[in-house]
Amino acid sequence: LIFIIEGEMGVGKTVFVKGIGEQLGIKNIISPTYVIYYEYKNFYHFDLCNIENNDEFKHLGLEKFLIPENILCFEWGEKAGEIIELLKSRGEIVYVRMKYVNEGEREIIVKD
């Protein structure tokens, strides 16, 4: 299962991913902004915020993560570009779009 999560800075993308992780029994999930991804047991949390171009995806070796028992979450999914087709061919994708409504409220749109 692959989550592509989009939304502006500070809207709660990492909080959303932490919620998924917690449901899987994973604690202490942190944002991988400066390392691109963190690996947990069958759960991979990617932050594409600092990806500049599609060539950078080649260095991640995404194929090794794309196996049925894994769950992948991509923050800043709007930067996924060309890898979306690879992801679609290897797993079910859930798109999550988060929008800031006000300080205590977000709109979350989920589609597959």
PDB file of C-alpha atoms in Angstrom:
ATOM      1  CA  LEU A   1       0.000   0.000   0.000  1.00  0.00           C
ATOM      2  CA  ILE A   2       1.401   3.376  -1.012  1.00  0.00           C
ATOM      3  CA  PHE A   3       0.268   6.752   0.329  1.00  0.00           C
ATOM      4  CA  ILE A   4       1.017   9.854  -1.756  1.00  0.00           C
ATOM      5  CA  ILE A   5       0.496  12.798   0.603  1.00  0.00           C
ATOM      6  CA  GLU A   6       0.313  16.391  -0.641  1.00  0.00           C
ATOM      7  CA  GLY A   7      -0.109  19.704   1.108  1.00  0.00           C
ATOM      8  CA  GLU A   8       1.631  22.911   2.022  1.00  0.00           C
ATOM      9  CA  MET A   9       4.326  23.244   4.679  1.00  0.00           C
ATOM     10  CA  GLY A  10       2.931  22.823   8.184  1.00  0.00           C
ATOM     11  CA  VAL A  11      -0.427  21.372   7.156  1.00  0.00           C
ATOM     12  CA  GLY A  12       0.163  18.122   9.051  1.00  0.00           C
ATOM     13  CA  LYS A  13       1.601  15.615   6.585  1.00  0.00           C
ATOM     14  CA  THR A  14       4.022  14.177   9.144  1.00  0.00           C
ATOM     15  CA  VAL A  15       1.262  14.019  11.770  1.00  0.00           C
ATOM     16  CA  PHE A  16      -0.832  12.033   9.284  1.00  0.00           C
ATOM     17  CA  VAL A  17       2.050   9.605   8.641  1.00  0.00           C
ATOM     18  CA  LYS A  18       2.642   9.254  12.389  1.00  0.00           C
ATOM     19  CA  GLY A  19      -0.998   8.232  12.750  1.00  0.00           C
ATOM     20  CA  ILE A  20      -0.574   5.477  10.172  1.00  0.00           C
ATOM     21  CA  GLY A  21       2.581   4.302  11.918  1.00  0.00           C
ATOM     22  CA  GLU A  22       0.909   4.293  15.314  1.00  0.00           C
ATOM     23  CA  GLN A  23      -1.886   2.102  13.951  1.00  0.00           C
ATOM     24  CA  LEU A  24       0.857  -0.327  12.905  1.00  0.00           C
ATOM     25  CA  GLY A  25       2.390  -0.236  16.386  1.00  0.00           C
ATOM     26  CA  ILE A  26       5.322   1.974  15.385  1.00  0.00           C
ATOM     27  CA  LYS A  27       6.331   4.661  17.870  1.00  0.00           C
ATOM     28  CA  ASN A  28       8.623   7.688  17.596  1.00  0.00           C
ATOM     29  CA  ILE A  29       8.162   8.413  13.901  1.00  0.00           C
ATOM     30  CA  ILE A  30      10.005  11.580  12.933  1.00  0.00           C
ATOM     31  CA  SER A  31      10.128  13.608   9.741  1.00  0.00           C
ATOM     32  CA  PRO A  32      12.844  12.455   7.344  1.00  0.00           C
ATOM     33  CA  THR A  33      13.215  15.894   5.752  1.00  0.00           C
ATOM     34  CA  TYR A  34      17.008  15.914   5.734  1.00  0.00           C
ATOM     35  CA  VAL A  35      17.643  12.212   5.121  1.00  0.00           C
ATOM     36  CA  ILE A  36      14.815  11.650   2.586  1.00  0.00           C
ATOM     37  CA  TYR A  37      13.455   8.501   4.256  1.00  0.00           C
ATOM     38  CA  TYR A  38      13.281   6.509   7.458  1.00  0.00           C
ATOM     39  CA  GLU A  39      12.795   2.770   7.523  1.00  0.00           C
ATOM     40  CA  TYR A  40      10.694   0.988  10.124  1.00  0.00           C
ATOM     41  CA  LYS A  41       9.458  -2.609  10.138  1.00  0.00           C
ATOM     42  CA  ASN A  42       7.583  -2.941   6.816  1.00  0.00           C
ATOM     43  CA  PHE A  43       6.875   0.819   6.923  1.00  0.00           C
ATOM     44  CA  TYR A  44       8.819   3.409   4.933  1.00  0.00           C
ATOM     45  CA  HIS A  45       8.394   7.143   5.405  1.00  0.00           C
ATOM     46  CA  PHE A  46       9.719   9.315   2.562  1.00  0.00           C
ATOM     47  CA  ASP A  47       9.914  13.107   2.541  1.00  0.00           C
ATOM     48  CA  LEU A  48      10.347  14.462  -0.986  1.00  0.00           C
ATOM     49  CA  CYS A  49      10.537  18.123   0.063  1.00  0.00           C
ATOM     50  CA  ASN A  50      14.212  18.457  -0.851  1.00  0.00           C
ATOM     51  CA  ILE A  51      14.113  16.379  -4.052  1.00  0.00           C
ATOM     52  CA  GLU A  52      15.173  18.673  -6.881  1.00  0.00           C
ATOM     53  CA  ASN A  53      14.779  16.402  -9.919  1.00  0.00           C
ATOM     54  CA  ASN A  54      13.749  12.908 -10.982  1.00  0.00           C
ATOM     55  CA  ASP A  55      17.366  11.701 -11.168  1.00  0.00           C
ATOM     56  CA  GLU A  56      17.512  11.798  -7.374  1.00  0.00           C
ATOM     57  CA  PHE A  57      14.909   9.022  -7.200  1.00  0.00           C
ATOM     58  CA  LYS A  58      17.320   6.626  -8.906  1.00  0.00           C
ATOM     59  CA  HIS A  59      19.602   6.782  -5.866  1.00  0.00           C
ATOM     60  CA  LEU A  60      16.786   5.689  -3.550  1.00  0.00           C
ATOM     61  CA  GLY A  61      16.431   2.268  -5.159  1.00  0.00           C
ATOM     62  CA  LEU A  62      12.662   2.311  -4.708  1.00  0.00           C
ATOM     63  CA  GLU A  63      12.211  -1.131  -6.249  1.00  0.00           C
ATOM     64  CA  LYS A  64      13.584  -2.796  -3.110  1.00  0.00           C
ATOM     65  CA  PHE A  65      10.791  -1.226  -1.020  1.00  0.00           C
ATOM     66  CA  LEU A  66       7.959  -2.084  -3.415  1.00  0.00           C
ATOM     67  CA  ILE A  67       6.921  -5.477  -2.092  1.00  0.00           C
ATOM     68  CA  PRO A  68       3.359  -6.405  -1.065  1.00  0.00           C
ATOM     69  CA  GLU A  69       3.866  -6.500   2.713  1.00  0.00           C
ATOM     70  CA  ASN A  70       5.359  -2.990   2.862  1.00  0.00           C
ATOM     71  CA  ILE A  71       3.532   0.281   3.435  1.00  0.00           C
ATOM     72  CA  LEU A  72       5.136   3.375   1.917  1.00  0.00           C
ATOM     73  CA  CYS A  73       4.239   6.990   2.691  1.00  0.00           C
ATOM     74  CA  PHE A  74       5.513   9.823   0.505  1.00  0.00           C
ATOM     75  CA  GLU A  75       5.223  13.331   1.936  1.00  0.00           C
ATOM     76  CA  TRP A  76       5.329  16.088  -0.683  1.00  0.00           C
ATOM     77  CA  GLY A  77       3.876  13.611  -3.171  1.00  0.00           C
ATOM     78  CA  GLU A  78       3.427  16.382  -5.711  1.00  0.00           C
ATOM     79  CA  LYS A  79       7.197  16.079  -6.283  1.00  0.00           C
ATOM     80  CA  ALA A  80       6.974  12.364  -7.117  1.00  0.00           C
ATOM     81  CA  GLY A  81       6.783  13.078 -10.862  1.00  0.00           C
ATOM     82  CA  GLU A  82       7.963  10.161 -12.968  1.00  0.00           C
ATOM     83  CA  ILE A  83       8.027   7.651 -10.112  1.00  0.00           C
ATOM     84  CA  ILE A  84       4.228   7.698  -9.875  1.00  0.00           C
ATOM     85  CA  GLU A  85       4.027   5.292 -12.833  1.00  0.00           C
ATOM     86  CA  LEU A  86       6.500   2.926 -11.163  1.00  0.00           C
ATOM     87  CA  LEU A  87       4.512   3.083  -7.930  1.00  0.00           C
ATOM     88  CA  LYS A  88       1.209   2.448  -9.747  1.00  0.00           C
ATOM     89  CA  SER A  89       2.661  -0.630 -11.407  1.00  0.00           C
ATOM     90  CA  ARG A  90       3.813  -2.106  -8.100  1.00  0.00           C
ATOM     91  CA  GLY A  91       1.080  -1.381  -5.573  1.00  0.00           C
ATOM     92  CA  GLU A  92      -2.220   0.193  -4.631  1.00  0.00           C
ATOM     93  CA  ILE A  93      -1.951   3.971  -4.272  1.00  0.00           C
ATOM     94  CA  VAL A  94      -3.979   6.142  -1.923  1.00  0.00           C
ATOM     95  CA  TYR A  95      -3.781   9.869  -2.646  1.00  0.00           C
ATOM     96  CA  VAL A  96      -4.139  12.195   0.326  1.00  0.00           C
ATOM     97  CA  ARG A  97      -4.491  15.955  -0.200  1.00  0.00           C
ATOM     98  CA  MET A  98      -4.344  18.085   2.945  1.00  0.00           C
ATOM     99  CA  LYS A  99      -5.483  21.701   3.055  1.00  0.00           C
ATOM    100  CA  TYR A 100      -5.128  24.260   5.819  1.00  0.00           C
ATOM    101  CA  VAL A 101      -8.551  25.604   6.884  1.00  0.00           C
ATOM    102  CA  ASN A 102      -7.547  27.424  10.082  1.00  0.00           C
ATOM    103  CA  GLU A 103      -5.245  26.964  13.089  1.00  0.00           C
ATOM    104  CA  GLY A 104      -7.115  23.970  14.448  1.00  0.00           C
ATOM    105  CA  GLU A 105      -8.728  22.569  11.327  1.00  0.00           C
ATOM    106  CA  ARG A 106      -7.587  20.788   8.173  1.00  0.00           C
ATOM    107  CA  GLU A 107      -9.450  19.458   5.183  1.00  0.00           C
ATOM    108  CA  ILE A 108      -8.266  15.999   4.144  1.00  0.00           C
ATOM    109  CA  ILE A 109      -9.266  14.558   0.780  1.00  0.00           C
ATOM    110  CA  VAL A 110      -8.529  10.865   0.232  1.00  0.00           C
ATOM    111  CA  LYS A 111      -8.889   9.081  -3.104  1.00  0.00           C
ATOM    112  CA  ASP A 112      -7.496   5.996  -4.765  1.00  0.00           C
TER     113      ASP A 112
END
